[in-house]
Amino acid sequence: MVSTRPAHAPPVVVAHRGASALAPENTLLAYSTAIQRGADMVELDVHLTRDGRIVCIHDATVDRTTDGTGEVSSLGFGELRRLSAGEWFYGGEVPPSLDPADLRVPELAEVIALVRGRCRLLVEIKGRQPELTLGVVRALREADMLSNGAAVLQSFDEGCVRAVASLAPESTRLQLTPEGFELGPEAVEEVASYASGIACHESSVTPELVRMSHERGLLLFAYTVNDAARMRALMRLGLDGIITDECDRLAALVHETTPRGA
Ligand code: G3P
Ligand code: CA
């Protein structure tokens, strides 16, 4: 488990759904673009298909981000792979220079193969199926990405984060909290009993929350921060990770504010 960072270290640059301002979210193109544009970590969302494959897509349905319709859980992997997860982003006309294979709904295994050794992963487990959590833990453990923090797990579902703690005590895991969630001393104390950190909405961040989290040895990440002034303010507060659609913007800010040789 990776739960501490050197004082004054810059935040981890986390590309939300990949470089989602530059490429269609949660595609291999978005993840490879994030790596090229300076992300330290790629965030992605996982669901299970009808036939039990772990795929990377944000919504429970394919309607918004593909040219198909229906619940991910009601589609077989083969059916899902025939869909384009890129057309919506390019207004129906994918540029001919792009490889359609990079614009399908990816399987977690493919993403692991793409990023391993190049970039860390932040895997958000959507839904509450125990077999999804177990499958994600197995895949990351087999890739040797769990005990060394190369992959971090997170979920809004407390039961899911607790399940990760039990299945993989060696893992780094974050409790996601929604916008408006009250993160007082008791909540922070509770999270510290089963997680390594908190990933909260950026509006929840206060100097007090940063202090309490770090005193309890918790990492503190915030989402989703695209404004440069807000990125700077959160960096000054000492956040451990900032999750952004604009990873190139955050990477440039980190580069410009980090002393040479640090
Ligand atoms: O990583 C934080 C963020 O991904 C949580 O919200 O809806 O984008 O999955 P959402
Ligand atoms: Ca997410």
Tab-separated table of C-alpha atoms and ligand atoms in Angstrom:
chain	number	residue	atom	x	y	z
A	1	MET	CA	0.000	0.000	0.000
A	2	VAL	CA	1.297	3.462	-0.932
A	3	SER	CA	-0.059	5.971	1.565
A	4	THR	CA	2.531	8.668	2.142
A	5	ARG	CA	4.287	11.196	-0.050
A	6	PRO	CA	7.253	13.473	0.569
A	7	ALA	CA	6.339	16.892	1.977
A	8	HIS	CA	5.881	19.499	-0.779
A	9	ALA	CA	5.873	16.856	-3.514
A	10	PRO	CA	3.751	17.916	-6.498
A	11	PRO	CA	0.337	16.276	-6.906
A	12	VAL	CA	-0.098	13.208	-9.045
A	13	VAL	CA	-1.508	14.304	-12.434
A	14	VAL	CA	-4.536	12.061	-12.987
A	15	ALA	CA	-6.116	11.988	-16.444
A	16	HIS	CA	-9.881	11.654	-15.876
A	17	ARG	CA	-11.228	8.915	-18.199
A	18	GLY	CA	-7.906	9.369	-20.042
A	19	ALA	CA	-7.109	12.680	-21.737
A	20	SER	CA	-10.851	13.210	-22.073
A	21	ALA	CA	-10.662	16.821	-23.277
A	22	LEU	CA	-8.517	15.714	-26.214
A	23	ALA	CA	-9.873	12.286	-27.154
A	24	PRO	CA	-13.038	10.233	-26.605
A	25	GLU	CA	-13.203	9.291	-22.917
A	26	ASN	CA	-12.297	5.775	-21.801
A	27	THR	CA	-10.736	4.667	-25.095
A	28	LEU	CA	-7.216	3.409	-25.767
A	29	LEU	CA	-6.675	6.654	-27.683
A	30	ALA	CA	-7.620	8.700	-24.592
A	31	TYR	CA	-5.270	6.665	-22.406
A	32	SER	CA	-2.295	6.779	-24.783
A	33	THR	CA	-2.852	10.516	-25.321
A	34	ALA	CA	-2.805	10.995	-21.531
A	35	ILE	CA	0.559	9.250	-21.304
A	36	GLN	CA	1.954	11.391	-24.148
A	37	ARG	CA	0.611	14.599	-22.540
A	38	GLY	CA	2.298	14.103	-19.169
A	39	ALA	CA	-0.216	12.256	-16.984
A	40	ASP	CA	1.236	10.288	-14.080
A	41	MET	CA	-1.921	8.244	-13.733
A	42	VAL	CA	-4.870	7.339	-15.941
A	43	GLU	CA	-8.337	7.174	-14.350
A	44	LEU	CA	-10.909	4.816	-15.838
A	45	ASP	CA	-14.286	3.304	-14.951
A	46	VAL	CA	-15.089	-0.404	-15.128
A	47	HIS	CA	-18.249	-2.447	-15.633
A	48	LEU	CA	-18.983	-6.109	-16.375
A	49	THR	CA	-20.466	-7.319	-19.663
A	50	ARG	CA	-23.200	-9.969	-19.771
A	51	ASP	CA	-20.525	-12.627	-20.253
A	52	GLY	CA	-18.362	-11.416	-17.381
A	53	ARG	CA	-15.644	-9.409	-19.181
A	54	ILE	CA	-14.320	-6.288	-17.444
A	55	VAL	CA	-14.683	-3.292	-19.755
A	56	CYS	CA	-13.844	0.394	-19.419
A	57	ILE	CA	-16.807	2.716	-19.808
A	58	HIS	CA	-18.268	5.341	-17.491
A	59	ASP	CA	-22.035	4.912	-17.781
A	60	ALA	CA	-24.052	1.783	-17.048
A	61	THR	CA	-25.377	2.054	-20.629
A	62	VAL	CA	-23.537	2.486	-23.925
A	63	ASP	CA	-25.994	5.159	-25.134
A	64	ARG	CA	-24.001	8.356	-24.487
A	65	THR	CA	-20.519	7.304	-25.573
A	66	THR	CA	-21.079	4.790	-28.368
A	67	ASP	CA	-23.193	4.394	-31.471
A	68	GLY	CA	-25.190	1.610	-29.777
A	69	THR	CA	-27.860	1.411	-27.108
A	70	GLY	CA	-28.453	-0.724	-24.041
A	71	GLU	CA	-27.060	-1.682	-20.666
A	72	VAL	CA	-23.411	-2.785	-20.615
A	73	SER	CA	-24.505	-5.691	-18.397
A	74	SER	CA	-26.967	-6.891	-21.040
A	75	LEU	CA	-24.436	-6.872	-23.900
A	76	GLY	CA	-21.994	-9.653	-24.690
A	77	PHE	CA	-18.344	-8.688	-25.162
A	78	GLY	CA	-18.505	-9.383	-28.905
A	79	GLU	CA	-21.546	-7.125	-29.320
A	80	LEU	CA	-19.902	-4.345	-27.321
A	81	ARG	CA	-16.713	-4.517	-29.380
A	82	ARG	CA	-18.575	-3.852	-32.606
A	83	LEU	CA	-19.556	-0.397	-31.314
A	84	SER	CA	-17.602	2.793	-31.913
A	85	ALA	CA	-16.791	4.669	-28.704
A	86	GLY	CA	-15.316	7.544	-30.727
A	87	GLU	CA	-17.889	8.717	-33.261
A	88	TRP	CA	-19.847	10.864	-30.783
A	89	PHE	CA	-16.687	12.813	-29.933
A	90	TYR	CA	-15.940	13.658	-33.572
A	91	GLY	CA	-19.527	14.498	-34.519
A	92	GLY	CA	-20.030	11.193	-36.350
A	93	GLU	CA	-16.918	11.503	-38.583
A	94	VAL	CA	-13.857	9.815	-37.117
A	95	PRO	CA	-10.713	11.360	-38.670
A	96	PRO	CA	-9.214	8.830	-41.162
A	97	SER	CA	-5.822	9.182	-39.443
A	98	LEU	CA	-7.193	7.414	-36.343
A	99	ASP	CA	-7.218	3.645	-35.904
A	100	PRO	CA	-10.787	2.427	-35.190
A	101	ALA	CA	-9.250	-0.259	-32.945
A	102	ASP	CA	-8.237	2.510	-30.530
A	103	LEU	CA	-11.828	3.766	-30.395
A	104	ARG	CA	-13.646	0.665	-29.157
A	105	VAL	CA	-14.784	0.061	-25.585
A	106	PRO	CA	-11.545	-1.310	-24.112
A	107	GLU	CA	-11.159	-4.362	-21.936
A	108	LEU	CA	-9.270	-3.780	-18.674
A	109	ALA	CA	-6.641	-6.333	-19.724
A	110	GLU	CA	-5.828	-4.256	-22.837
A	111	VAL	CA	-5.422	-1.110	-20.769
A	112	ILE	CA	-3.110	-2.873	-18.356
A	113	ALA	CA	-0.981	-3.997	-21.320
A	114	LEU	CA	-0.947	-0.428	-22.694
A	115	VAL	CA	-0.022	1.436	-19.507
A	116	ARG	CA	2.069	-1.036	-17.514
A	117	GLY	CA	5.509	0.418	-16.858
A	118	ARG	CA	4.556	3.745	-18.491
A	119	CYS	CA	1.883	5.241	-16.264
A	120	ARG	CA	-0.098	4.401	-13.106
A	121	LEU	CA	-3.783	3.456	-13.158
A	122	LEU	CA	-6.695	4.709	-11.049
A	123	VAL	CA	-9.470	2.157	-11.500
A	124	GLU	CA	-12.962	3.219	-10.437
A	125	ILE	CA	-15.218	0.250	-9.770
A	126	LYS	CA	-18.765	1.159	-10.794
A	127	GLY	CA	-21.655	-0.850	-9.446
A	128	ARG	CA	-21.714	-3.317	-6.594
A	129	GLN	CA	-21.125	-6.723	-8.175
A	130	PRO	CA	-18.656	-8.729	-6.044
A	131	GLU	CA	-17.420	-10.549	-9.168
A	132	LEU	CA	-16.386	-7.217	-10.716
A	133	THR	CA	-14.360	-6.220	-7.659
A	134	LEU	CA	-12.787	-9.655	-7.471
A	135	GLY	CA	-11.954	-9.647	-11.196
A	136	VAL	CA	-10.311	-6.230	-11.004
A	137	VAL	CA	-8.222	-7.211	-7.982
A	138	ARG	CA	-7.131	-10.450	-9.686
A	139	ALA	CA	-6.181	-8.730	-12.936
A	140	LEU	CA	-4.131	-6.029	-11.220
A	141	ARG	CA	-2.483	-8.471	-8.847
A	142	GLU	CA	-1.486	-10.753	-11.746
A	143	ALA	CA	0.019	-7.709	-13.479
A	144	ASP	CA	1.970	-6.954	-10.284
A	145	MET	CA	0.405	-3.504	-10.032
A	146	LEU	CA	-1.317	-3.690	-6.644
A	147	SER	CA	1.226	-3.888	-3.839
A	148	ASN	CA	3.493	-1.231	-5.386
A	149	GLY	CA	0.789	1.388	-6.037
A	150	ALA	CA	1.105	1.113	-9.823
A	151	ALA	CA	-2.671	0.725	-9.710
A	152	VAL	CA	-4.964	2.413	-7.202
A	153	LEU	CA	-8.605	1.405	-6.729
A	154	GLN	CA	-11.517	3.666	-5.910
A	155	SER	CA	-15.305	3.595	-5.633
A	156	PHE	CA	-18.167	5.759	-4.431
A	157	ASP	CA	-19.544	2.590	-2.845
A	158	GLU	CA	-18.159	2.131	0.660
A	159	GLY	CA	-18.962	-1.590	0.613
A	160	CYS	CA	-16.856	-1.963	-2.516
A	161	VAL	CA	-13.828	-0.169	-1.000
A	162	ARG	CA	-14.187	-2.309	2.131
A	163	ALA	CA	-14.309	-5.421	-0.081
A	164	VAL	CA	-11.074	-4.300	-1.777
A	165	ALA	CA	-9.498	-3.847	1.677
A	166	SER	CA	-10.418	-7.382	2.567
A	167	LEU	CA	-9.449	-8.979	-0.775
A	168	ALA	CA	-6.251	-6.962	-1.190
A	169	PRO	CA	-4.999	-5.412	2.050
A	170	GLU	CA	-1.768	-4.588	0.183
A	171	SER	CA	-3.637	-2.292	-2.240
A	172	THR	CA	-3.876	1.492	-2.288
A	173	ARG	CA	-7.601	2.359	-2.286
A	174	LEU	CA	-9.540	5.592	-2.167
A	175	GLN	CA	-13.034	6.297	-0.903
A	176	LEU	CA	-14.759	8.516	-3.461
A	177	THR	CA	-17.186	11.022	-1.955
A	178	PRO	CA	-19.853	12.922	-3.907
A	179	GLU	CA	-20.243	16.687	-4.223
A	180	GLY	CA	-21.622	18.127	-0.977
A	181	PHE	CA	-20.518	15.175	1.175
A	182	GLU	CA	-19.599	16.307	4.707
A	183	LEU	CA	-15.975	15.331	5.412
A	184	GLY	CA	-15.604	16.157	9.095
A	185	PRO	CA	-13.239	14.522	11.611
A	186	GLU	CA	-15.506	11.516	12.203
A	187	ALA	CA	-15.882	10.762	8.489
A	188	VAL	CA	-12.107	11.055	7.963
A	189	GLU	CA	-11.473	8.755	10.928
A	190	GLU	CA	-13.934	6.213	9.548
A	191	VAL	CA	-12.340	6.222	6.071
A	192	ALA	CA	-8.909	5.715	7.676
A	193	SER	CA	-10.149	2.408	9.136
A	194	TYR	CA	-10.451	0.751	5.679
A	195	ALA	CA	-8.978	2.987	2.948
A	196	SER	CA	-5.665	4.641	2.127
A	197	GLY	CA	-7.195	7.898	1.020
A	198	ILE	CA	-10.115	10.032	-0.047
A	199	ALA	CA	-11.006	11.232	-3.538
A	200	CYS	CA	-13.485	14.057	-3.007
A	201	HIS	CA	-15.237	16.604	-5.167
A	202	GLU	CA	-12.940	19.626	-5.529
A	203	SER	CA	-15.471	21.884	-3.752
A	204	SER	CA	-15.041	19.772	-0.571
A	205	VAL	CA	-11.328	20.616	-0.237
A	206	THR	CA	-10.383	22.894	2.671
A	207	PRO	CA	-7.048	23.409	4.451
A	208	GLU	CA	-8.636	21.641	7.431
A	209	LEU	CA	-9.513	18.582	5.340
A	210	VAL	CA	-5.969	18.426	3.948
A	211	ARG	CA	-4.565	18.663	7.484
A	212	MET	CA	-6.911	16.023	8.940
A	213	SER	CA	-6.319	13.615	6.057
A	214	HIS	CA	-2.555	13.873	6.257
A	215	GLU	CA	-2.534	13.578	10.054
A	216	ARG	CA	-4.386	10.270	9.648
A	217	GLY	CA	-1.924	9.164	6.930
A	218	LEU	CA	-4.593	9.417	4.219
A	219	LEU	CA	-3.965	10.504	0.652
A	220	LEU	CA	-6.257	13.285	-0.568
A	221	PHE	CA	-7.233	13.486	-4.247
A	222	ALA	CA	-9.818	15.863	-5.745
A	223	TYR	CA	-11.946	15.682	-8.909
A	224	THR	CA	-12.611	17.099	-11.526
A	225	VAL	CA	-10.422	20.186	-11.809
A	226	ASN	CA	-10.001	21.804	-15.219
A	227	ASP	CA	-9.450	25.457	-14.316
A	228	ALA	CA	-5.792	26.506	-14.042
A	229	ALA	CA	-6.372	28.918	-11.126
A	230	ARG	CA	-8.165	26.195	-9.167
A	231	MET	CA	-5.392	23.712	-10.000
A	232	ARG	CA	-2.829	26.168	-8.620
A	233	ALA	CA	-4.852	26.747	-5.432
A	234	LEU	CA	-5.200	23.005	-4.799
A	235	MET	CA	-1.491	22.463	-5.452
A	236	ARG	CA	-0.690	25.116	-2.836
A	237	LEU	CA	-2.926	23.309	-0.340
A	238	GLY	CA	-0.785	20.177	-0.743
A	239	LEU	CA	-3.174	17.762	-2.414
A	240	ASP	CA	-1.725	14.369	-3.292
A	241	GLY	CA	-3.575	13.988	-6.560
A	242	ILE	CA	-5.652	16.134	-8.900
A	243	ILE	CA	-8.045	14.456	-11.326
A	244	THR	CA	-8.596	16.438	-14.510
A	245	ASP	CA	-9.902	16.220	-18.069
A	246	GLU	CA	-7.037	18.589	-19.004
A	247	CYS	CA	-3.991	16.559	-18.002
A	248	ASP	CA	-1.693	18.535	-20.300
A	249	ARG	CA	-2.649	21.779	-18.516
A	250	LEU	CA	-2.043	20.310	-15.056
A	251	ALA	CA	1.206	18.637	-16.129
A	252	ALA	CA	2.478	22.001	-17.417
A	253	LEU	CA	1.597	23.715	-14.120
A	254	VAL	CA	3.313	21.009	-12.102
A	255	HIS	CA	6.373	21.266	-14.331
A	256	GLU	CA	6.529	25.058	-14.007
A	257	THR	CA	6.175	25.045	-10.191
A	258	THR	CA	8.443	22.099	-9.372
A	259	PRO	CA	12.020	23.113	-8.589
A	260	ARG	CA	14.614	21.601	-10.910
A	261	GLY	CA	16.087	18.394	-9.514
A	262	ALA	CA	13.108	17.880	-7.137
B	1	G3P	O1	-12.101	10.035	-10.295
B	1	G3P	C1	-13.172	10.778	-9.875
B	1	G3P	C2	-14.329	10.801	-10.833
B	1	G3P	O2	-14.066	9.919	-11.877
B	1	G3P	C3	-15.607	10.466	-10.196
B	1	G3P	O3	-16.702	10.797	-10.976
B	1	G3P	O4	-18.586	10.368	-12.465
B	1	G3P	O5	-16.401	10.966	-13.420
B	1	G3P	O6	-16.750	8.733	-12.430
B	1	G3P	P1	-17.100	10.174	-12.386
B	2	CA	CA	-14.597	7.856	-12.703
